[in-house]
Amino acid sequence: MTEATVSPNTVDLQQLVQEADLGGRKPVGFAKVLMFAVCIGWSILQLWYASPLPFALRIFVLNDAEMRALHLSLALFLAYMAYPFGKRSSRSAVPIADWVFAAVACFCASYLFFFYRDLATRPGQPTQMDMVVAVAGVVLLLEATRRVVGPPMAIIATLMLAFAFAGPYMPDAVAHKGISLSKAVSHYWISTEGVFGVALGVSSSYIFLFVLFGGLLEKAGAGSYFIKVAYALLGHMRGGPAKAAVVSSGLMGMISGSSVANVVTCGTFTIPLMKRVGYPAHKAGAIETAAGVDGQIMPPVMGAAAFLMAEYVGVPYAEICRNAALPAAISYIALFYIAHLEALKMGIQGLPRAAGATTLGRLVGFGITVCSVVLLSNIIFYGLGWLKEAMGTDAIWLIVPGIVLAYLAIVRQVSKEPDLIVDDPNAVMLVLPPVKETILAGLHYLLPVVLLIWSLLVEELSPGLSAFYASVSLVIILLTQKALLAYFRGQAHPWSRIREGWNDLVDGLELGARNMIGIGIATACAGVIVGTVSVTGLGLVMTDLVEVISAGSLIGMLVLVAVVCLILGMGMPTTASYIIVSTLMAPVIVELGSQTGLVVPLVAAHMFVFYFGLMADVTPPVGLASFAAAAIAKADPIKTGITAFFYSIRTGILPFMFIFNTDLLLIGITSWWRLLLTICAAIMAMLVFAAATQGWLVKRSRWYESMLLLFVTFTLLRPGFWLDQVLPKYRVEPGTQLMALAEAGGDGLRVRIEGMSLEGRDVKKTVMLPLTAEGTGVQRVKSAGLTLMPTPEGMEVMAVGLKSRADKAGFEQGFKVTGIEVLTDRPAKEWLYLPALLLFGFVFTLQRLRRETMPS
């Protein structure tokens, strides 16, 4: 209990984060000043672009294409300034070559901004200057990718370019007609199909603001506050430091866009304390790794992938957050339980409480806090609703002063508590901080988070505008919190502390821009990969390849896709990994699933590949998050990574479950009782799975008990499987009944179609036809984009509306509707929960009756 919370001597953790997320170079002199100015300017530009001010003042209004060009130009400039050529390059001086590369890359990327109108008048007809700029831009982008994101992504993008040009010379299975240099220039650089495509657009519109929000929140001191609150609430429990690590990493993951930064930020506090109470070094590092990486699946930020997913899937951002909420929550609950089971197996206790603290007092205090928050939330929700109904748009003149007064009142309350937020990771914490004082010492940090969530989910503002308002509130907090705290505490010259707040604000603006370099470069380079897939038809080739290798097995296909995602995700940040795997693999899951009769919602396929792309951050030998945690724990990196991967299996099984049971993504749940039942069953399933994989429930499990617990887990997560073996879920009606069934109601029909695709492939699959409009069957089908004609075999598709719901579902002209799948009248699948719970009770009773002694 005397070991200090110190960083390891062998590895400079700050340098690790610098090299992984911010760039390893720390220039001096003019280069340092210029980098600082560009970072500040980039953050201000993004705030300006996201705000309503350009349209209100009619000054410097930028369209999407212009903003993407400026966004990439600044990212490229900073990439060459902040990231050295190699490991042996100078970390303090910027060589002349990098100055030249930075300037040329910046010009090439901003070419679309300066010559936007000229380029718009000659689409598909690039000039010689266009070609020179495009070729230089792509080459410099690939080199910047190698430096910032790592060689794997640069190599993949280079191979994609080679594949695009060498199409006629490729093997027959992947051959295509190839593209000319003129076509490549137009497609990859002088349009929004390649580098300046959707991914870079999301980066410039949404992601930057959320990353900046996280940087400002960190500079304000919220990171330390989250860690302290987690320890105050949970540190006294058995294995308390590990449980606090899980919760604090989850809280940090909500606002952090980096697995490595999350692990290092929380791990410098959590890992030494876990070791102090008895966790082996590699297990302490593994728990922090699993918790830190899983922060990327936690809404609302999700490692910036949520915004890209919303664009690719074509649904509102709030819908993605809703889909991701339950899997993320149960994954963290399971990791929390794993930490508890490890403590049980090793007899680990928690940290000592503060003098005078009692369990009853802590429970009462916590209960009062929760009740107060619930009561206050309801007052605010219904009060604001009434105010907006009564005053309309004029309500803003009361809401803003109300927020300001609430902030002042909270800061005044905070000033009455001792300053418990310790930023020094070397501080020794032998006794738990008091719960009440710790929670109250940073309540004002929750205001921007609440404002962000409120704007997104209640007001349903755009992600960019929501993040803008939340960031503005953080700017105000950074500038005023220290001065107001000094004033309310009666300290001398309180307003002189505004300068300290200004310094924190400037540092936060710089940190936000530095954090965005990697994401900006990754999304731009991913445009090369996405552009190649669209111009060459590589997606169809991937579908055929996976189908052949998996031999038509659906489970085999999913396993193969998971392995491919793991491989593609190694050595790449979350955002880059997601773009690549979603572009190549998500359509494969949807297409091959439909051919086997499984209708996979597009969001489920994207979640599947996202989860397994993320698992690469844990998986040895490349998992950088595992290396960071091992460095703090002074443990073997490979052993730490393997243990972290074992802990993360709970996250790995979830994608397989929600592909077959979309209830876990809260898709199609329309009643409160079913929602509650789904949540409870999912939580129970993950807890049982944790017990099975850890080999401990009440006592150490025997092998057959673990097998029975895995059986219970499967039944709770996918109850429909056993019911499908006895009673079919659907009956098939003739295709001629399509109009009648469409008129009968419902928001969609499962339709069996077959025919020859535009590529000349025979297709037979089941798709979901969304029906949202009211009216007759003919009108509803027509509004979905389908024109049909009756035939003896069923209904033939005469026309499909471009980008209509039918087009997105997979209908093509000439296809025949051969059948309609209608739900049969059978018992609800939730009845299978009862035998699963009885089996769990049997295992639980077996272990309770067994005479074994637990570790003391």
mmCIF file of N, CA and C in Angstrom, residues 4 79 136 213 226 283 373 498 510 550 554 558 566 723 744 822:
data_model
loop_
_atom_site.group_PDB
_atom_site.id
_atom_site.type_symbol
_atom_site.label_atom_id
_atom_site.label_comp_id
_atom_site.label_asym_id
_atom_site.label_seq_id
_atom_site.Cartn_x
_atom_site.Cartn_y
_atom_site.Cartn_z
ATOM 1 N N ALA A 4 3.804 4.406 -4.961
ATOM 2 C CA ALA A 4 3.307 5.669 -5.488
ATOM 3 C C ALA A 4 2.746 5.481 -6.887
ATOM 4 N N ALA A 79 0.207 18.094 -40.581
ATOM 5 C CA ALA A 79 0.761 16.738 -40.590
ATOM 6 C C ALA A 79 2.261 16.762 -40.882
ATOM 7 N N ALA A 136 0.189 15.464 -57.477
ATOM 8 C CA ALA A 136 1.007 15.881 -56.338
ATOM 9 C C ALA A 136 0.223 15.761 -55.033
ATOM 10 N N PHE A 213 -14.518 19.706 -28.587
ATOM 11 C CA PHE A 213 -15.273 19.678 -27.335
ATOM 12 C C PHE A 213 -14.566 18.812 -26.304
ATOM 13 N N PHE A 226 -14.017 13.052 -13.541
ATOM 14 C CA PHE A 226 -14.669 11.766 -13.791
ATOM 15 C C PHE A 226 -13.954 10.643 -13.033
ATOM 16 N N LYS A 283 -2.988 -8.012 -15.576
ATOM 17 C CA LYS A 283 -4.451 -7.930 -15.500
ATOM 18 C C LYS A 283 -4.912 -6.501 -15.264
ATOM 19 N N VAL A 373 -31.277 14.585 -9.023
ATOM 20 C CA VAL A 373 -31.004 14.714 -10.453
ATOM 21 C C VAL A 373 -32.252 14.390 -11.266
ATOM 22 N N ILE A 498 -8.633 35.227 -14.685
ATOM 23 C CA ILE A 498 -9.163 35.073 -16.043
ATOM 24 C C ILE A 498 -8.034 34.782 -17.027
ATOM 25 N N GLU A 510 -5.750 24.572 -29.257
ATOM 26 C CA GLU A 510 -4.608 23.938 -29.919
ATOM 27 C C GLU A 510 -4.710 22.415 -29.830
ATOM 28 N N SER A 550 -16.517 -18.821 -47.883
ATOM 29 C CA SER A 550 -17.378 -19.283 -46.794
ATOM 30 C C SER A 550 -18.282 -20.428 -47.217
ATOM 31 N N LEU A 554 -23.621 -18.874 -43.619
ATOM 32 C CA LEU A 554 -23.812 -17.535 -43.074
ATOM 33 C C LEU A 554 -22.871 -17.281 -41.901
ATOM 34 N N LEU A 558 -19.752 -14.558 -41.624
ATOM 35 C CA LEU A 558 -19.580 -13.573 -40.567
ATOM 36 C C LEU A 558 -18.215 -13.719 -39.886
ATOM 37 N N LEU A 566 -10.568 -7.443 -38.412
ATOM 38 C CA LEU A 566 -9.458 -7.413 -37.446
ATOM 39 C C LEU A 566 -8.134 -7.111 -38.136
ATOM 40 N N LEU A 723 -36.855 -21.307 -30.972
ATOM 41 C CA LEU A 723 -38.235 -21.309 -31.439
ATOM 42 C C LEU A 723 -38.304 -21.592 -32.941
ATOM 43 N N ALA A 744 -52.604 -3.722 -46.177
ATOM 44 C CA ALA A 744 -53.051 -4.194 -44.870
ATOM 45 C C ALA A 744 -52.393 -3.429 -43.723
ATOM 46 N N VAL A 822 -44.677 -13.539 -44.377
ATOM 47 C CA VAL A 822 -45.595 -12.967 -43.395
ATOM 48 C C VAL A 822 -45.403 -13.691 -42.065
#
